[in-house]
Coordinates of C-alpha atoms in Angstrom, one line a residue:
M260 CA 90.8 -49.9 75.3
N261 CA 92.1 -53.0 73.6
K262 CA 95.5 -54.2 75.3
Y263 CA 96.9 -54.6 72.0
V264 CA 96.2 -51.1 71.1
K265 CA 97.6 -49.7 74.5
Y266 CA 100.8 -52.0 74.2
G267 CA 101.2 -50.4 70.8
L268 CA 100.9 -47.0 71.7
L269 CA 103.7 -47.8 74.7
A270 CA 106.1 -49.2 71.9
V271 CA 105.8 -46.1 69.9
V272 CA 106.2 -43.6 72.8
A273 CA 109.5 -45.6 73.9
L274 CA 110.9 -45.4 70.1
G275 CA 110.2 -42.1 70.1
A276 CA 112.1 -41.2 73.2
F277 CA 115.2 -43.7 72.2
Y278 CA 115.3 -41.7 69.3
A279 CA 115.1 -38.1 70.5
I280 CA 118.1 -39.4 72.9
A281 CA 120.2 -40.7 70.3
R282 CA 120.1 -37.5 68.5
V283 CA 121.0 -35.4 71.6
L284 CA 123.8 -37.6 72.2
K285 CA 124.8 -37.3 68.3
T286 CA 124.6 -33.6 68.1
N287 CA 126.9 -33.0 71.5
S288 CA 129.4 -35.6 70.2
K289 CA 130.2 -33.1 67.2
P290 CA 132.8 -30.3 67.2
A291 CA 131.2 -27.0 67.6
E292 CA 132.7 -25.7 64.4
L293 CA 134.8 -26.7 61.4
Y294 CA 137.7 -24.6 60.0
E295 CA 139.4 -24.8 56.6
T296 CA 142.9 -24.3 56.7
E297 CA 145.5 -22.8 53.8
K298 CA 149.2 -22.7 53.7
P299 CA 151.6 -19.8 53.1
S300 CA 152.9 -19.8 49.1
K301 CA 155.7 -18.2 47.3
Q302 CA 154.5 -15.0 45.7
N303 CA 156.0 -12.5 43.4
I304 CA 154.5 -9.0 45.3
V305 CA 154.5 -5.6 43.6
N306 CA 153.8 -2.6 45.5
K307 CA 152.4 0.0 43.1
V308 CA 150.4 3.3 43.2
V309 CA 147.8 3.4 40.5
A310 CA 146.8 6.7 39.3
T311 CA 143.6 7.4 37.0
G312 CA 143.6 10.2 34.6
K313 CA 144.0 10.8 30.6
V314 CA 146.3 11.4 27.7
I315 CA 146.6 14.8 26.3
P316 CA 148.6 16.6 23.7
K317 CA 151.9 18.0 25.3
E318 CA 151.0 21.5 23.6
E319 CA 147.9 22.5 22.2
V320 CA 147.5 26.0 20.1
D321 CA 144.4 28.0 19.9
I322 CA 144.1 29.8 16.4
K323 CA 142.5 33.2 16.9
P324 CA 141.5 36.1 14.7
Q325 CA 143.4 39.3 14.3
I326 CA 140.4 41.3 13.2
S327 CA 136.5 40.8 14.4
G328 CA 134.0 39.9 11.7
I329 CA 132.0 37.1 10.7
I330 CA 133.0 33.4 9.7
E331 CA 132.4 33.6 5.9
K332 CA 134.1 30.3 5.1
I333 CA 135.4 27.0 6.8
Y334 CA 138.0 25.0 4.6
L335 CA 139.1 22.3 7.0
E336 CA 137.3 19.8 9.4
E337 CA 138.3 18.5 12.8
G338 CA 140.6 15.6 12.7
A339 CA 142.3 17.2 9.4
R340 CA 146.2 17.3 9.3
V341 CA 147.8 20.6 8.5
N342 CA 151.0 22.4 8.2
A343 CA 151.9 25.9 9.4
G344 CA 150.2 28.4 7.0
D345 CA 147.5 26.2 5.7
L346 CA 144.0 28.1 5.2
I347 CA 141.6 26.9 7.7
A348 CA 138.8 29.7 7.6
V349 CA 138.2 33.1 6.0
I350 CA 136.4 36.2 8.2
K351 CA 134.2 38.6 6.6
V352 CA 134.8 42.1 8.1
V353 CA 131.9 43.8 9.3
P354 CA 132.9 47.3 9.9
N355 CA 131.8 49.3 13.0
E356 CA 129.6 52.2 11.9
Q357 CA 130.9 54.6 14.7
A358 CA 134.3 53.7 14.2
L359 CA 134.0 54.0 10.5
N360 CA 132.7 57.2 10.6
Q361 CA 135.4 58.5 13.0
A362 CA 138.0 57.1 10.7
Q363 CA 136.2 59.0 8.0
G364 CA 136.1 62.1 9.8
R365 CA 140.3 61.7 10.7
V366 CA 140.8 61.3 6.9
R367 CA 139.1 64.8 6.1
N368 CA 140.7 66.4 9.2
A369 CA 144.1 65.4 7.9
E370 CA 143.4 66.4 4.4
I371 CA 142.4 69.9 5.5
A372 CA 145.5 70.1 7.5
L373 CA 147.8 69.1 4.7
N374 CA 146.1 71.6 2.5
N375 CA 146.8 74.5 4.9
T376 CA 150.5 73.1 5.4
K377 CA 151.0 72.8 1.9
I378 CA 150.0 76.5 1.2
E379 CA 152.2 77.7 3.9
Y380 CA 154.9 75.8 2.6
D381 CA 154.7 76.8 -0.8
R382 CA 154.5 80.3 0.2
N383 CA 157.6 80.3 2.2
K384 CA 159.6 78.0 -0.2
T385 CA 159.3 80.9 -2.6
L386 CA 160.4 83.5 0.1
F387 CA 163.4 80.9 1.1
D388 CA 164.6 80.6 -2.4
R389 CA 164.7 84.6 -2.8
G390 CA 166.6 84.6 0.4
V391 CA 164.2 86.3 2.3
I392 CA 163.8 83.7 5.3
S393 CA 166.5 81.6 6.9
S394 CA 167.2 78.2 6.4
Q395 CA 165.9 77.2 9.9
Q396 CA 162.5 78.8 9.4
F397 CA 162.1 76.9 6.0
N398 CA 163.2 73.6 7.5
D399 CA 160.6 73.7 10.6
L400 CA 157.9 74.4 8.0
Q401 CA 159.4 71.6 5.6
L402 CA 159.0 69.2 9.1
Q403 CA 155.5 70.5 9.4
Y404 CA 154.7 69.7 5.8
D405 CA 156.1 66.1 5.9
Q406 CA 154.4 65.3 9.2
A407 CA 151.0 66.3 7.7
K408 CA 151.3 64.1 4.7
Q409 CA 152.3 61.4 6.9
E410 CA 149.1 61.9 9.3
L411 CA 147.1 61.8 6.2
E412 CA 148.5 58.7 5.3
N413 CA 148.1 56.9 8.9
A414 CA 144.3 58.1 8.7
R415 CA 143.8 56.6 5.2
A416 CA 145.5 53.2 6.5
D417 CA 143.2 53.2 9.6
Y418 CA 140.1 53.8 7.3
Q419 CA 140.8 50.6 5.2
I420 CA 141.8 48.4 8.1
I421 CA 138.3 49.2 9.6
R422 CA 136.5 49.1 6.4
R423 CA 138.4 46.1 4.5
G424 CA 140.4 44.7 7.3
S425 CA 143.8 45.7 5.7
A426 CA 145.9 48.6 5.1
G427 CA 146.4 47.9 1.4
G428 CA 142.8 47.5 0.6
S429 CA 143.3 43.7 0.4
S430 CA 141.8 41.8 3.5
S431 CA 143.4 38.4 2.9
A432 CA 146.3 39.4 5.3
N433 CA 143.9 39.5 8.3
T434 CA 140.8 37.8 7.5
N435 CA 142.6 34.5 6.3
I436 CA 142.7 32.3 9.2
R437 CA 146.0 29.8 8.8
A438 CA 147.6 27.1 10.7
T439 CA 150.7 28.6 12.7
V440 CA 152.2 25.3 13.8
A441 CA 152.0 21.5 12.1
G442 CA 149.4 18.9 13.8
T443 CA 146.1 17.6 13.8
I444 CA 142.8 20.2 14.2
L445 CA 141.3 18.9 17.4
E446 CA 138.6 21.2 17.4
I447 CA 136.8 23.7 15.5
P448 CA 134.2 25.3 17.9
V449 CA 132.9 27.9 15.5
E450 CA 130.6 27.6 12.2
E451 CA 129.9 29.5 9.4
G452 CA 127.9 32.5 10.0
D453 CA 129.2 32.9 13.8
Q454 CA 130.6 36.4 14.8
V455 CA 134.2 36.2 16.2
I456 CA 136.2 38.9 18.3
Q457 CA 139.6 39.8 17.6
S458 CA 142.6 39.1 20.1
N459 CA 143.9 42.0 21.8
N460 CA 145.8 43.3 25.2
F461 CA 142.1 43.4 26.4
N462 CA 140.2 40.3 25.2
D463 CA 141.4 36.7 24.4
G464 CA 139.4 36.5 21.2
T465 CA 137.6 33.9 19.6
T466 CA 138.8 30.3 19.2
I467 CA 138.7 29.3 15.2
A468 CA 140.6 26.3 15.8
T469 CA 142.9 24.2 18.1
I470 CA 145.8 22.5 16.9
A471 CA 148.3 19.9 18.6
D472 CA 150.8 17.4 17.5
L473 CA 149.2 13.8 18.5
G474 CA 152.7 12.4 18.4
Q475 CA 153.6 14.2 21.6
M476 CA 151.1 13.2 24.3
I477 CA 151.5 13.4 28.3
F478 CA 149.6 11.2 30.9
E479 CA 147.6 13.8 33.1
G480 CA 146.4 12.0 36.3
Q481 CA 145.8 12.4 40.0
V482 CA 146.9 10.3 43.2
D483 CA 145.7 10.4 46.7
E484 CA 147.8 12.3 49.2
A485 CA 148.3 9.1 51.0
E486 CA 150.6 7.9 48.0
V487 CA 152.0 11.3 46.6
G488 CA 154.7 11.4 49.3
K489 CA 156.2 7.9 47.8
L490 CA 156.6 9.4 44.4
E491 CA 159.7 10.5 43.1
L492 CA 160.3 12.5 39.6
G493 CA 161.6 10.3 36.7
M494 CA 159.8 7.1 38.4
P495 CA 158.6 4.9 35.4
L496 CA 155.1 4.7 34.6
K497 CA 153.2 1.7 33.0
I498 CA 150.2 3.4 31.0
T499 CA 147.2 1.6 30.0
L500 CA 144.6 3.2 28.0
G501 CA 140.4 2.3 28.3
A502 CA 140.4 2.1 24.2
I503 CA 143.5 0.0 23.5
Q504 CA 143.7 -2.3 26.6
E505 CA 145.9 -4.9 24.9
Q506 CA 148.6 -2.3 24.8
E507 CA 151.0 -1.0 27.5
F508 CA 152.8 2.2 27.0
E509 CA 156.1 3.2 28.8
A510 CA 156.1 7.0 30.6
D511 CA 158.1 8.6 33.0
L512 CA 157.0 10.6 35.6
K513 CA 158.1 14.5 34.7
F514 CA 155.9 16.6 37.2
I515 CA 153.9 16.4 40.6
A516 CA 151.7 19.2 41.5
P517 CA 153.1 21.2 44.8
K518 CA 149.4 21.9 45.7
G519 CA 146.4 19.3 45.9
V520 CA 142.8 19.7 45.1
E521 CA 140.1 18.3 47.5
E522 CA 137.7 16.2 45.7
E523 CA 134.8 14.5 47.4
G524 CA 136.5 14.7 50.5
A525 CA 139.9 13.3 49.6
V526 CA 142.8 15.4 48.8
Q527 CA 144.3 14.9 45.1
F528 CA 147.5 15.9 43.7
R529 CA 147.9 16.1 39.8
I530 CA 150.7 14.2 38.2
E531 CA 152.0 14.3 34.4
G532 CA 154.4 11.9 32.5
N533 CA 155.7 11.7 28.8
V534 CA 154.3 8.9 27.0
A535 CA 156.6 7.0 24.7
L536 CA 154.2 6.5 21.5
D537 CA 154.6 3.9 18.6
S538 CA 153.5 4.1 15.2
S539 CA 151.3 1.0 15.2
H540 CA 148.6 2.9 17.5
F541 CA 147.0 5.9 17.1
I542 CA 146.3 7.8 20.1
R543 CA 143.5 10.1 20.2
A544 CA 143.6 13.5 22.8
G545 CA 141.3 12.5 25.8
Y546 CA 141.5 9.0 26.0
S547 CA 141.1 7.6 29.6
A548 CA 143.9 5.9 31.1
N549 CA 145.6 4.4 34.2
A550 CA 149.1 4.9 35.2
S551 CA 151.0 2.0 37.6
L552 CA 154.0 3.4 39.4
V553 CA 156.0 0.7 40.8
L554 CA 157.5 1.6 44.4
S555 CA 159.0 -1.7 45.6
Q556 CA 158.9 -5.5 44.0
K557 CA 159.8 -8.9 45.5
D558 CA 160.0 -12.2 43.6
S559 CA 159.4 -15.5 45.2
V560 CA 158.6 -14.6 48.8
L561 CA 156.5 -16.1 51.5
A562 CA 153.3 -14.8 51.7
V563 CA 149.6 -14.9 52.9
K564 CA 146.6 -13.2 51.9
E565 CA 145.8 -10.3 53.8
A566 CA 142.2 -11.4 54.6
W567 CA 144.0 -14.1 56.9
L568 CA 145.5 -11.7 59.1
Q569 CA 144.0 -10.5 62.5
F570 CA 145.2 -7.8 64.6
D571 CA 146.0 -7.4 68.3
K572 CA 143.5 -4.9 69.9
E573 CA 146.1 -3.3 72.0
T574 CA 149.3 -3.4 70.0
D575 CA 147.7 -3.7 66.5
K576 CA 150.3 -6.1 65.3
P577 CA 149.2 -8.8 62.8
Y578 CA 148.9 -12.6 63.8
V579 CA 147.1 -15.6 62.7
E580 CA 145.7 -18.9 64.1
V581 CA 148.3 -21.9 63.1
K582 CA 146.7 -25.6 63.3
T583 CA 148.3 -28.0 65.9
G584 CA 145.9 -30.6 66.1
E585 CA 142.2 -31.9 65.2
N586 CA 140.4 -28.5 65.5
A587 CA 143.0 -27.2 67.6
Y588 CA 144.7 -23.8 66.9
E589 CA 147.3 -21.4 68.5
R590 CA 148.1 -17.5 67.8
R591 CA 150.9 -16.9 66.0
D592 CA 152.4 -13.4 65.7
I593 CA 154.0 -12.4 62.6
E594 CA 156.2 -9.8 61.2
T595 CA 155.1 -8.6 57.4
G596 CA 156.6 -6.9 54.5
I597 CA 155.5 -5.5 51.2
S598 CA 152.0 -6.0 50.2
D599 CA 149.9 -5.6 46.7
G600 CA 146.7 -5.2 48.3
I601 CA 146.0 -9.2 48.2
F602 CA 149.1 -10.9 49.4
V603 CA 151.5 -9.6 52.1
E604 CA 155.0 -10.7 52.4
V605 CA 155.8 -12.9 55.9
L606 CA 159.2 -11.8 57.1
S607 CA 158.9 -14.2 60.2
G608 CA 156.6 -16.4 62.2
L609 CA 155.7 -18.8 59.7
T610 CA 156.7 -21.4 57.5
E611 CA 155.4 -23.0 54.3
E612 CA 154.2 -26.2 56.1
D613 CA 151.9 -24.1 58.7
E614 CA 148.1 -24.5 58.3
I615 CA 146.5 -21.1 58.8
K616 CA 142.7 -21.2 60.1
I617 CA 140.8 -19.2 57.3
W618 CA 136.8 -19.3 57.8
S619 CA 134.3 -21.4 59.6
K620 CA 131.3 -23.1 58.3
T621 CA 128.2 -24.6 59.9
E622 CA 127.9 -28.4 60.0
P623 CA 125.9 -29.8 57.0
M624 CA 122.3 -31.4 58.1
D625 CA 121.9 -35.1 58.2
S626 CA 119.9 -36.4 55.2
D627 CA 117.0 -37.4 57.4
E628 CA 116.5 -33.8 58.4
S629 CA 116.3 -32.4 54.9

């Protein structure tokens, strides 16, 4: 091998060794980790509970028929404003054949009984006029005659109710479905041609329409069992609607459910609050809403982010690591106050000048390693 080539290879190996030694020394001279720091700051902290729910009318009235039949005509639509007495729909009476036949039989029986009673009454009236029978006997017959006439009237009225829907022969009294309160029609769950059932002691009846006053709305929502113990009746609520996000409505807490309901493994309690509305917004029933209930609030207090806190494994007390020098930190136990989930108040243990260790990052690579 040429001696120049040999010396050249030795030179390359030497340079490589020197480079490797320099890299090792450079790497070992750097700190293992670098940390960012942040200082505590003054914050306005609001501790609040947020309940999710919806806004619904304070009262909803279901309009039900007084007689069974078929919807013949619907005059109004959902969303229409009505006053008490406005006509909503008309029902066509479809009599039950068995009930109609029984009513007819009752009328015939009443007519027969009245005829027999009248014959007896007329015969005894003649005897009474001649003084043959006493007034007591005649009065008893008079009572039986009057009762027979009344029974016939009742039988005929029942027959007309079954046949026409009204005792007077005109069905408008019972077959005209009218609004009983003023408000807005929220729902008409029936259509023309649908069969409906009357409301009575044994049946709720078919709902023809639902009416509510949209000027009186309430918030109905749920809060977790961990928060419900902090609530009190009369607390102010801030209501935000999903459909009107730029506006915030005032409300006051009027109801807290005494019993919780388990949903997806968590116990939820229902709450209600009266919502103060304004004329510039039309609130529809069923809008999704969130209600904020302020439990406590402090302005311009020393605070740190909750993410900066560490907790002692034995005492579970919070602490942070404060910078004392170049890449040097010490543990500092602190006392905390209220929190809004992001910032927590610092009652003692820190000053505004303290630098708190936040997170570590790896050292960037040299340009010649890229």
